[in-house]
PDB file of C-alpha atoms and ligand atoms in Angstrom:
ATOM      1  CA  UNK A 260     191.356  27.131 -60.450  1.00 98.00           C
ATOM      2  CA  UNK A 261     188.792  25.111 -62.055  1.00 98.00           C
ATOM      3  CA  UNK A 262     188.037  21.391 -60.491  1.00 98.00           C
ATOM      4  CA  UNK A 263     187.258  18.513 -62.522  1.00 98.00           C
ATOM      5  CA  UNK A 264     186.733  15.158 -61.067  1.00 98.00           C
ATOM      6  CA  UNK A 265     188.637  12.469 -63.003  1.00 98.00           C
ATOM      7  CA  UNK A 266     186.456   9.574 -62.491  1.00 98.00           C
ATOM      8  CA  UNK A 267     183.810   7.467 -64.597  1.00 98.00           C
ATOM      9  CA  UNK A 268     182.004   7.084 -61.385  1.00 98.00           C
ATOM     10  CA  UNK A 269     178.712   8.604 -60.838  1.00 98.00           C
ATOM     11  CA  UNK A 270     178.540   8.584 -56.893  1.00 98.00           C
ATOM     12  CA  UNK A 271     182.213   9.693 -56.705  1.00 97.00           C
ATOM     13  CA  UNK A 272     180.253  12.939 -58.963  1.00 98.00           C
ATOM     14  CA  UNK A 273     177.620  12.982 -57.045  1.00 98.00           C
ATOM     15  CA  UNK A 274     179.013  13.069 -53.604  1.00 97.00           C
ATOM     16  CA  UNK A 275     181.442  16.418 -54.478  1.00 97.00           C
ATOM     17  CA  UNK A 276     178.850  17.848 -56.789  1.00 97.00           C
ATOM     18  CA  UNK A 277     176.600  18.102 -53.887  1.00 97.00           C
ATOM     19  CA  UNK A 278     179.148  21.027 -52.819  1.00 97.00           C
ATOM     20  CA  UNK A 279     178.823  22.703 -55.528  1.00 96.00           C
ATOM     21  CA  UNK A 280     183.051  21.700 -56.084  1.00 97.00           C
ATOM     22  CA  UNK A 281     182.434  20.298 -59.520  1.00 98.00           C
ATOM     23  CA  UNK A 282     183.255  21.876 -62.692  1.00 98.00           C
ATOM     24  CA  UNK A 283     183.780  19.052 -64.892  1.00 98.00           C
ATOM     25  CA  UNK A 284     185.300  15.587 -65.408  1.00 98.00           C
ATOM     26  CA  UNK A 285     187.379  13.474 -67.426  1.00 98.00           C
ATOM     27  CA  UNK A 286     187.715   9.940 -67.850  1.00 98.00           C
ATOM     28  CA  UNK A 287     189.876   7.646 -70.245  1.00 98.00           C
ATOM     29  CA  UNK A 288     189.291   3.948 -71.407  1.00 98.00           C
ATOM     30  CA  UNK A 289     190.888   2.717 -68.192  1.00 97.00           C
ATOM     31  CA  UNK A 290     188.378   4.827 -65.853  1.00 98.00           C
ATOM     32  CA  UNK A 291     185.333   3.647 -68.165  1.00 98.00           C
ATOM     33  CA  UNK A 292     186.492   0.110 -67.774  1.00 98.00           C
ATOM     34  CA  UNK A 293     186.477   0.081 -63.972  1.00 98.00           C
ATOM     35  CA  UNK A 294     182.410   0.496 -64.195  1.00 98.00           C
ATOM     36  CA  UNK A 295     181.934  -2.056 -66.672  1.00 98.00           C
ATOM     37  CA  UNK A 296     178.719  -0.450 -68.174  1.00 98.00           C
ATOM     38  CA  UNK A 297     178.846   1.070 -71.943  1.00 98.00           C
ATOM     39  CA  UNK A 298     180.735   3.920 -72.818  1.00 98.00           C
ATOM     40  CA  UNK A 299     177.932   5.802 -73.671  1.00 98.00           C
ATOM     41  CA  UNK A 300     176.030   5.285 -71.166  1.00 98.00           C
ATOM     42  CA  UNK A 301     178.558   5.715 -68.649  1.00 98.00           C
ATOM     43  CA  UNK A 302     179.464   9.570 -70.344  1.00 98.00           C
ATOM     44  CA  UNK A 303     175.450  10.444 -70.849  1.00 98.00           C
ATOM     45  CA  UNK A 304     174.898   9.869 -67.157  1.00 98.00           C
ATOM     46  CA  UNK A 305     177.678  12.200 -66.485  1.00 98.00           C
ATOM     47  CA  UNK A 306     176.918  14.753 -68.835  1.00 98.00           C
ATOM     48  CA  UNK A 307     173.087  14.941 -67.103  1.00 98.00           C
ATOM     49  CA  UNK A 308     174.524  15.250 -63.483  1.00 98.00           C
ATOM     50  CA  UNK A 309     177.282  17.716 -65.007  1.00 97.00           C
ATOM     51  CA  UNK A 310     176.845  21.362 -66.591  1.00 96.00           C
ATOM     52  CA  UNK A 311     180.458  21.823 -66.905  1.00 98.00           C
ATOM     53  CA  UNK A 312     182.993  19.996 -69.960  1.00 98.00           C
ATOM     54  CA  UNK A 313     183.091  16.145 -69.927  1.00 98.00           C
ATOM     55  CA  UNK A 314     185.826  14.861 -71.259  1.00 98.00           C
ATOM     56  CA  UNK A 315     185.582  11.204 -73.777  1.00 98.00           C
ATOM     57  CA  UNK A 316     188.082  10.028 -75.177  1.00 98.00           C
ATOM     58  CA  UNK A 317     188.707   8.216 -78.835  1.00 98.00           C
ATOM     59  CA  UNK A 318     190.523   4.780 -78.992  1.00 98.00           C
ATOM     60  CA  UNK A 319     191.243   4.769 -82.688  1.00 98.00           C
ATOM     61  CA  UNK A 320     194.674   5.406 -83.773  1.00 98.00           C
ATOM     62  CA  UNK A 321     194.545   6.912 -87.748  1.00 98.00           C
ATOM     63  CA  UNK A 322     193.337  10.256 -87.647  1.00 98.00           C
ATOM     64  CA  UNK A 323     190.061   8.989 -90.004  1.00 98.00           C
ATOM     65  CA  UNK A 324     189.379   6.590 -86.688  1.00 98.00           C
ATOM     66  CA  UNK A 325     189.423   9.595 -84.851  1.00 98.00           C
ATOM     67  CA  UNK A 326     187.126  11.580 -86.839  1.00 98.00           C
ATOM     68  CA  UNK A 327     184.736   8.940 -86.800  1.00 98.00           C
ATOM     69  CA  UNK A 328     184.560   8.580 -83.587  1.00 98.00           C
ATOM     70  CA  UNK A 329     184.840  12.053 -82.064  1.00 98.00           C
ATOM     71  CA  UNK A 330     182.155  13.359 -84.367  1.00 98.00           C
ATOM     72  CA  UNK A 331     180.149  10.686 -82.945  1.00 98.00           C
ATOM     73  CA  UNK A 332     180.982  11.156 -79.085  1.00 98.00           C
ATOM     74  CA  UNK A 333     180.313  14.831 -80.109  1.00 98.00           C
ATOM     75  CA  UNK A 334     176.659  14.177 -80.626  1.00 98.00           C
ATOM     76  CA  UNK A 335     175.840  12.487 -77.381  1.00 98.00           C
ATOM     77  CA  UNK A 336     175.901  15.964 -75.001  1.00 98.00           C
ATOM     78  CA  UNK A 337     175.881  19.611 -75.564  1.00 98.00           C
ATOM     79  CA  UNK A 338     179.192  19.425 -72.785  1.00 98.00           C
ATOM     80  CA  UNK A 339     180.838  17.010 -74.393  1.00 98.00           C
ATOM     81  CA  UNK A 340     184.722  17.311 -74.968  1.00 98.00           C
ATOM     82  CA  UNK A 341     186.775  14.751 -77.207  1.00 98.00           C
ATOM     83  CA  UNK A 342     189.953  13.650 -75.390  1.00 98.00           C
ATOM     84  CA  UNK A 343     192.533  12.947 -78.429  1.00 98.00           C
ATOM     85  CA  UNK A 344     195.912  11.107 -77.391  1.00 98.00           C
ATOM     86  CA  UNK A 345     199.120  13.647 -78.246  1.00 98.00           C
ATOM     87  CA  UNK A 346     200.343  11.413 -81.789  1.00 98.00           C
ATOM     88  CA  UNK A 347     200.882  13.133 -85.149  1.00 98.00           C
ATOM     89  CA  UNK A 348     197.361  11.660 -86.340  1.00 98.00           C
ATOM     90  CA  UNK A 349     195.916  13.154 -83.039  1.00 98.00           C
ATOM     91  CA  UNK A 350     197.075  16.577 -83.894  1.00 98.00           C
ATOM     92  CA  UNK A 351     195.516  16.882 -87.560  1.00 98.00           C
ATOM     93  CA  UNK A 352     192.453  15.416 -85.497  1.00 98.00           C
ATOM     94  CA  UNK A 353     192.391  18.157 -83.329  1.00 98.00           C
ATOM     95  CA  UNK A 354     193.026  20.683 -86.365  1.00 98.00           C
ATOM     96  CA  UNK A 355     190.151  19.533 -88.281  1.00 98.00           C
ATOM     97  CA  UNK A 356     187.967  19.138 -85.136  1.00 98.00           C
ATOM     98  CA  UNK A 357     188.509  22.909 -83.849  1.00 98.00           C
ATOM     99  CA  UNK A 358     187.572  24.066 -87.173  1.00 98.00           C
ATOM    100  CA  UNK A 359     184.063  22.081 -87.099  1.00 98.00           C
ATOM    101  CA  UNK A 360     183.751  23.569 -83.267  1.00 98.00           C
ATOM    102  CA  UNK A 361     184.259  20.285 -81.591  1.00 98.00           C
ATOM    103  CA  UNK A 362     186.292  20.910 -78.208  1.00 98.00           C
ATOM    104  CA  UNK A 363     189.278  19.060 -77.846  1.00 98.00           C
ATOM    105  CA  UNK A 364     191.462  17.815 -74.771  1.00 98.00           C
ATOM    106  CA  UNK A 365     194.291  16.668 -75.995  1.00 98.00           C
ATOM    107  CA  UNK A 366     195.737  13.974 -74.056  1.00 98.00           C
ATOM    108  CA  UNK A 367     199.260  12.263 -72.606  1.00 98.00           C
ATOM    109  CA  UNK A 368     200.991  15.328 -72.914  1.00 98.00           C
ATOM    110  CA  UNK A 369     204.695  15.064 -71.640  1.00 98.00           C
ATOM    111  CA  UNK A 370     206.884  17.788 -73.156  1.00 98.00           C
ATOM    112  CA  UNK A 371     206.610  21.730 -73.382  1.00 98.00           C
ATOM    113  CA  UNK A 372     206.986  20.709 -77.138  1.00 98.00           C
ATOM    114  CA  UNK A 373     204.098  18.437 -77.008  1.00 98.00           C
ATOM    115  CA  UNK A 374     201.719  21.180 -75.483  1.00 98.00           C
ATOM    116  CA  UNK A 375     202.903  24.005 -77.475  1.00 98.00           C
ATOM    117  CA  UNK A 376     201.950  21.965 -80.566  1.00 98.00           C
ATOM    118  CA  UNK A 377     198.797  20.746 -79.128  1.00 98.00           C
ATOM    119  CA  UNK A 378     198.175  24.637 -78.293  1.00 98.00           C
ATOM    120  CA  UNK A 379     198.965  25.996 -82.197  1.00 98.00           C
ATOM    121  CA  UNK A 380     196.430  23.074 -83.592  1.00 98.00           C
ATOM    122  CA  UNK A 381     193.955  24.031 -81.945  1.00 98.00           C
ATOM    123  CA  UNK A 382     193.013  22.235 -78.903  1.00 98.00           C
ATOM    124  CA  UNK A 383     190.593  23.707 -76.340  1.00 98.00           C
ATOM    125  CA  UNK A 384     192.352  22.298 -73.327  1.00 98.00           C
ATOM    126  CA  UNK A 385     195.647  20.211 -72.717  1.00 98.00           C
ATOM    127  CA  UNK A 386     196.218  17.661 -70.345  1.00 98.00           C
ATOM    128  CA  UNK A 387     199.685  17.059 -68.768  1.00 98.00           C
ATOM    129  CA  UNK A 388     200.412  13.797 -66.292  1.00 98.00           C
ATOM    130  CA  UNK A 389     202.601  14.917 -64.110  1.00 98.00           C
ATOM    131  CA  UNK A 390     201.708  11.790 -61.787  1.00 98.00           C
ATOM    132  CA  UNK A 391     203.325   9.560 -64.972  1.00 98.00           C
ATOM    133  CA  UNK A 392     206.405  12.434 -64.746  1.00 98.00           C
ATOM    134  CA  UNK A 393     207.056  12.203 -61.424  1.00 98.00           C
ATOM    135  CA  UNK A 394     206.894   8.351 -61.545  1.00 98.00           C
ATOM    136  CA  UNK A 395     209.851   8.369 -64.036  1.00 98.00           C
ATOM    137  CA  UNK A 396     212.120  10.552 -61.215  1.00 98.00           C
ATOM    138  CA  UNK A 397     211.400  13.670 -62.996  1.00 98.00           C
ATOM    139  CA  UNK A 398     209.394  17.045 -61.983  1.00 98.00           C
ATOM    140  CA  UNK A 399     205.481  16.921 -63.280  1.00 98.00           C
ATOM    141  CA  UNK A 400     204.520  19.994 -61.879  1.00 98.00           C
ATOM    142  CA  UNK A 401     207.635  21.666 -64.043  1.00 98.00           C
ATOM    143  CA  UNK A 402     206.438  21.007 -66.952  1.00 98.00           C
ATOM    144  CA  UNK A 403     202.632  22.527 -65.333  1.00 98.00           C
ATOM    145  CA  UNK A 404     204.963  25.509 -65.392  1.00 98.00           C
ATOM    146  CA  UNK A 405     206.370  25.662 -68.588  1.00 98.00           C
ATOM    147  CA  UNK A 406     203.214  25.197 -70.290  1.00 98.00           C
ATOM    148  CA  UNK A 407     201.724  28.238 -68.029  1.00 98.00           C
ATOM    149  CA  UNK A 408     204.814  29.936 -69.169  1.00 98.00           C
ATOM    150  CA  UNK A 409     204.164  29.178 -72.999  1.00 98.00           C
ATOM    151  CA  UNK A 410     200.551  29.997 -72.600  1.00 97.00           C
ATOM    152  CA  UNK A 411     201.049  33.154 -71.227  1.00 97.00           C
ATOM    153  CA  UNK A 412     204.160  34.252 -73.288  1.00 98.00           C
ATOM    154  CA  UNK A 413     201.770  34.139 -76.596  1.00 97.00           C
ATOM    155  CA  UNK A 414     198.277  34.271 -75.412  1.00 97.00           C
ATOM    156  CA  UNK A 415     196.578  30.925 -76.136  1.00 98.00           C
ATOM    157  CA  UNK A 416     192.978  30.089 -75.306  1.00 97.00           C
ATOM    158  CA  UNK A 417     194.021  26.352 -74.486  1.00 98.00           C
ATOM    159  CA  UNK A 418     193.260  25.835 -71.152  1.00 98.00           C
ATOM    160  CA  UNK A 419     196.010  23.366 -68.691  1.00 98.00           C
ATOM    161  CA  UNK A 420     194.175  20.500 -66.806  1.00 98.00           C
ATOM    162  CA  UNK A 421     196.617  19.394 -64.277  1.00 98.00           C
ATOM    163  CA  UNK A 422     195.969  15.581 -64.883  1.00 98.00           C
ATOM    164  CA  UNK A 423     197.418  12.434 -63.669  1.00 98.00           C
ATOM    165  CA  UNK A 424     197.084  14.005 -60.206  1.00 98.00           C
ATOM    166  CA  UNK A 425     197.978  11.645 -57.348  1.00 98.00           C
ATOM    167  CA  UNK A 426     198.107  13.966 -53.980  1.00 97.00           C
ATOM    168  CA  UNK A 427     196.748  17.082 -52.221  1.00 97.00           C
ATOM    169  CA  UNK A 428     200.451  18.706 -52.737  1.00 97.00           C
ATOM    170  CA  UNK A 429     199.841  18.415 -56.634  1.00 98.00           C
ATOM    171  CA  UNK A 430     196.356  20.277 -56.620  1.00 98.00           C
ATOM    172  CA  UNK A 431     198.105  23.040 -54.051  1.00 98.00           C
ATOM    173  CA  UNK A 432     201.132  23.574 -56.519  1.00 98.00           C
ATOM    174  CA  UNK A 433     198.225  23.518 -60.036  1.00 98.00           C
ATOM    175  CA  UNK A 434     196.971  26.052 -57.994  1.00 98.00           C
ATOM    176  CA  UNK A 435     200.015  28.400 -56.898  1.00 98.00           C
ATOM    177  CA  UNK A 436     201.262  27.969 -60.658  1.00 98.00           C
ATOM    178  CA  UNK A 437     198.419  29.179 -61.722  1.00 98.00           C
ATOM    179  CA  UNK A 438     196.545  26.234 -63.727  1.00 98.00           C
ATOM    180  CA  UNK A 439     193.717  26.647 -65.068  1.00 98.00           C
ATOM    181  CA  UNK A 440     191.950  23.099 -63.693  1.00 98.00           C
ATOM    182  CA  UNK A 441     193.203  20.051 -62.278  1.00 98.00           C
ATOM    183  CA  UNK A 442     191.505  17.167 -62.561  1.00 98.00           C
ATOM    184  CA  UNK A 443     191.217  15.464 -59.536  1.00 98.00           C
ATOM    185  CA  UNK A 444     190.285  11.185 -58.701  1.00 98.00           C
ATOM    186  CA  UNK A 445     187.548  10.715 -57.441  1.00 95.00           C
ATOM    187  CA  UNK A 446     188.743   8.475 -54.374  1.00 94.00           C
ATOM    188  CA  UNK A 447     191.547  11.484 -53.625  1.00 97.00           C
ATOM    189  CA  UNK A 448     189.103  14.661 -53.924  1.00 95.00           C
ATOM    190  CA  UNK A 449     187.366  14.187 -50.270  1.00 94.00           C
ATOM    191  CA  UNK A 450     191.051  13.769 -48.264  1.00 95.00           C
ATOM    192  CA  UNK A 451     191.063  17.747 -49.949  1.00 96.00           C
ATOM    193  CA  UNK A 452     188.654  18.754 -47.074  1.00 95.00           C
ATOM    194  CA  UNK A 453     190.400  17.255 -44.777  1.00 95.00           C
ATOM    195  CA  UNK A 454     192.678  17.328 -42.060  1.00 95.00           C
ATOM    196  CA  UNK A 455     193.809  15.688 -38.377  1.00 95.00           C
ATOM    197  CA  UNK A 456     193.735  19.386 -36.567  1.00 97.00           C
ATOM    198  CA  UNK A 457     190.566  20.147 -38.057  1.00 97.00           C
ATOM    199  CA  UNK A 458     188.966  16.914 -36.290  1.00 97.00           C
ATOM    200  CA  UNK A 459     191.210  16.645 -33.180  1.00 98.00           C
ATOM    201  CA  UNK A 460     189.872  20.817 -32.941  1.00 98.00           C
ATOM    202  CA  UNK A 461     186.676  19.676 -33.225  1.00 98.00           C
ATOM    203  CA  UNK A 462     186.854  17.153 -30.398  1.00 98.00           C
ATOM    204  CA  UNK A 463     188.784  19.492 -27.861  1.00 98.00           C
ATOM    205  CA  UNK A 464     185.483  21.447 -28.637  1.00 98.00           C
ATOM    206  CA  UNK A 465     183.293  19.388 -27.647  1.00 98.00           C
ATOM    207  CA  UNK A 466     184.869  17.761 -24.979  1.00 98.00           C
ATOM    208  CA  UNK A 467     185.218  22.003 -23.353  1.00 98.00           C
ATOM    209  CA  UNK A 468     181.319  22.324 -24.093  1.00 97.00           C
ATOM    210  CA  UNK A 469     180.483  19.708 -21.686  1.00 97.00           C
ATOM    211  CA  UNK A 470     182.013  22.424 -19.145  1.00 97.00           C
ATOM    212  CA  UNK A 471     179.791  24.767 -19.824  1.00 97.00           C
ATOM    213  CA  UNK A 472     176.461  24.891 -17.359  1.00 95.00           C
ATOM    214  CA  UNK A 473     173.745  24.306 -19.739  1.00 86.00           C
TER     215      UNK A 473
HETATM  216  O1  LIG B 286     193.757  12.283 -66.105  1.00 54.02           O
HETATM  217  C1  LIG B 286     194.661  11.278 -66.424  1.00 54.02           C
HETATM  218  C2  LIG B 286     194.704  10.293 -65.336  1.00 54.02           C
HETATM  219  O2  LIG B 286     193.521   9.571 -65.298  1.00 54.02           O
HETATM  220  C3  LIG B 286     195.878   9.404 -65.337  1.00 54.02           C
HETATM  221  O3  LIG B 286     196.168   9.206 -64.016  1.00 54.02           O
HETATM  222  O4  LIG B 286     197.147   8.119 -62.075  1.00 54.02           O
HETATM  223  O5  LIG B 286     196.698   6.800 -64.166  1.00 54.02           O
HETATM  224  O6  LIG B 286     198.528   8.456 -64.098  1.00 54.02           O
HETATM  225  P1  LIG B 286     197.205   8.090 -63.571  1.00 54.02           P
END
């Protein structure tokens, strides 16, 4: 499984791309406005620290907004990806886009429904929340599965980024199901390499070497 980091923030990149853990990122409006620097800016720093997809999404709502400014977003990086919200207008976006090899993510995806749809229009990858599902007092990772199901039943290229991610259970159960990526915050990715019995272990070692006659 493929990670991206979901984050606008550079040293939250920085720090995991240092392990070589990075494959991408994504970010939405709400992730851009926490650095309060321009969009562009923000996305061209990432895209030089980044080899893999970057993910930047369009605020317009009419599929003409969209086009406007996806083919523009599509011009600042050679990894660039345009994140397109799941609406009817996003979907003849994301039609017209794949044809003129822009990549698409398509975005605030739900249902099986939704993702199958997003899948037959074209979209290079698919993002479902299933932070946002499980919030409501359904199943996220369900849908994760249905979605892998649907892929695999027909053979689409779309790829599933496991988004809206909130825990270390969520990336473990992307991964058993078989995602292709999950996209992970950027404050949650380092309690991944973690854990109490890995430091308490360390300590009991230490604590024995002092035993031993140097
Ligand atoms: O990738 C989508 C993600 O940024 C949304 O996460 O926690 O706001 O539901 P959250």
């Amino acid at each position: 499984m493929k990670f991206f980091l979901d984050t606008g923030n550079i040293e939250e990149i920085r720090r995991v791309n240092r392990l070589g853990l990075v494959d991408g990122v994504t970010t939405n409006p709400t992730l851009i406005a926490k650095e309060k620097r321009p969009f562009k800016e923000v996305i061209q720093e990432i895209c030089r620290e980044v080899s893999g997809p970057v993910s930047a999404e369009v605020v317009g709502l009419t599929t003409e907004e969209m086009l406007k400014e996806a083919r523009e977003i599509a011009t600042w990086a050679p990894n660039i990806v345009v994140k397109i919200p799941m609406t009817e207008a996003g979907l003849e976006a994301v039609n017209i886009l794949s044809k003129e090899g822009i990549k698409t993510n398509v975005t605030l995806i739900f249902s099986a429904a939704q993702g199958l749809m997003a899948c037959k229009a074209g979209a290079t990858y698919i993002s479902p929340f299933v932070g946002r599902i499980d919030d409501i007092g359904e199943e996220g990772m369900q849908l994760v599965r249905d979605l892998k199901a649907i892929k695999d039943n027909y053979g689409f290229k779309t790829e599933i980024i496991v988004a809206s991610v909130r825990s270390i259970a969520h990336v473990q159960q992307a991964a058993v199901i078989g995602a292709d990526i999950a996209t992970i915050p950027g404050s949650l990715f380092p309690s991944l390499w973690k854990h109490p019995l890995t430091d308490v272990g360390i300590a009991r070692f230490l604590e024995d070497w002092k035993k031993v006659p140097q």
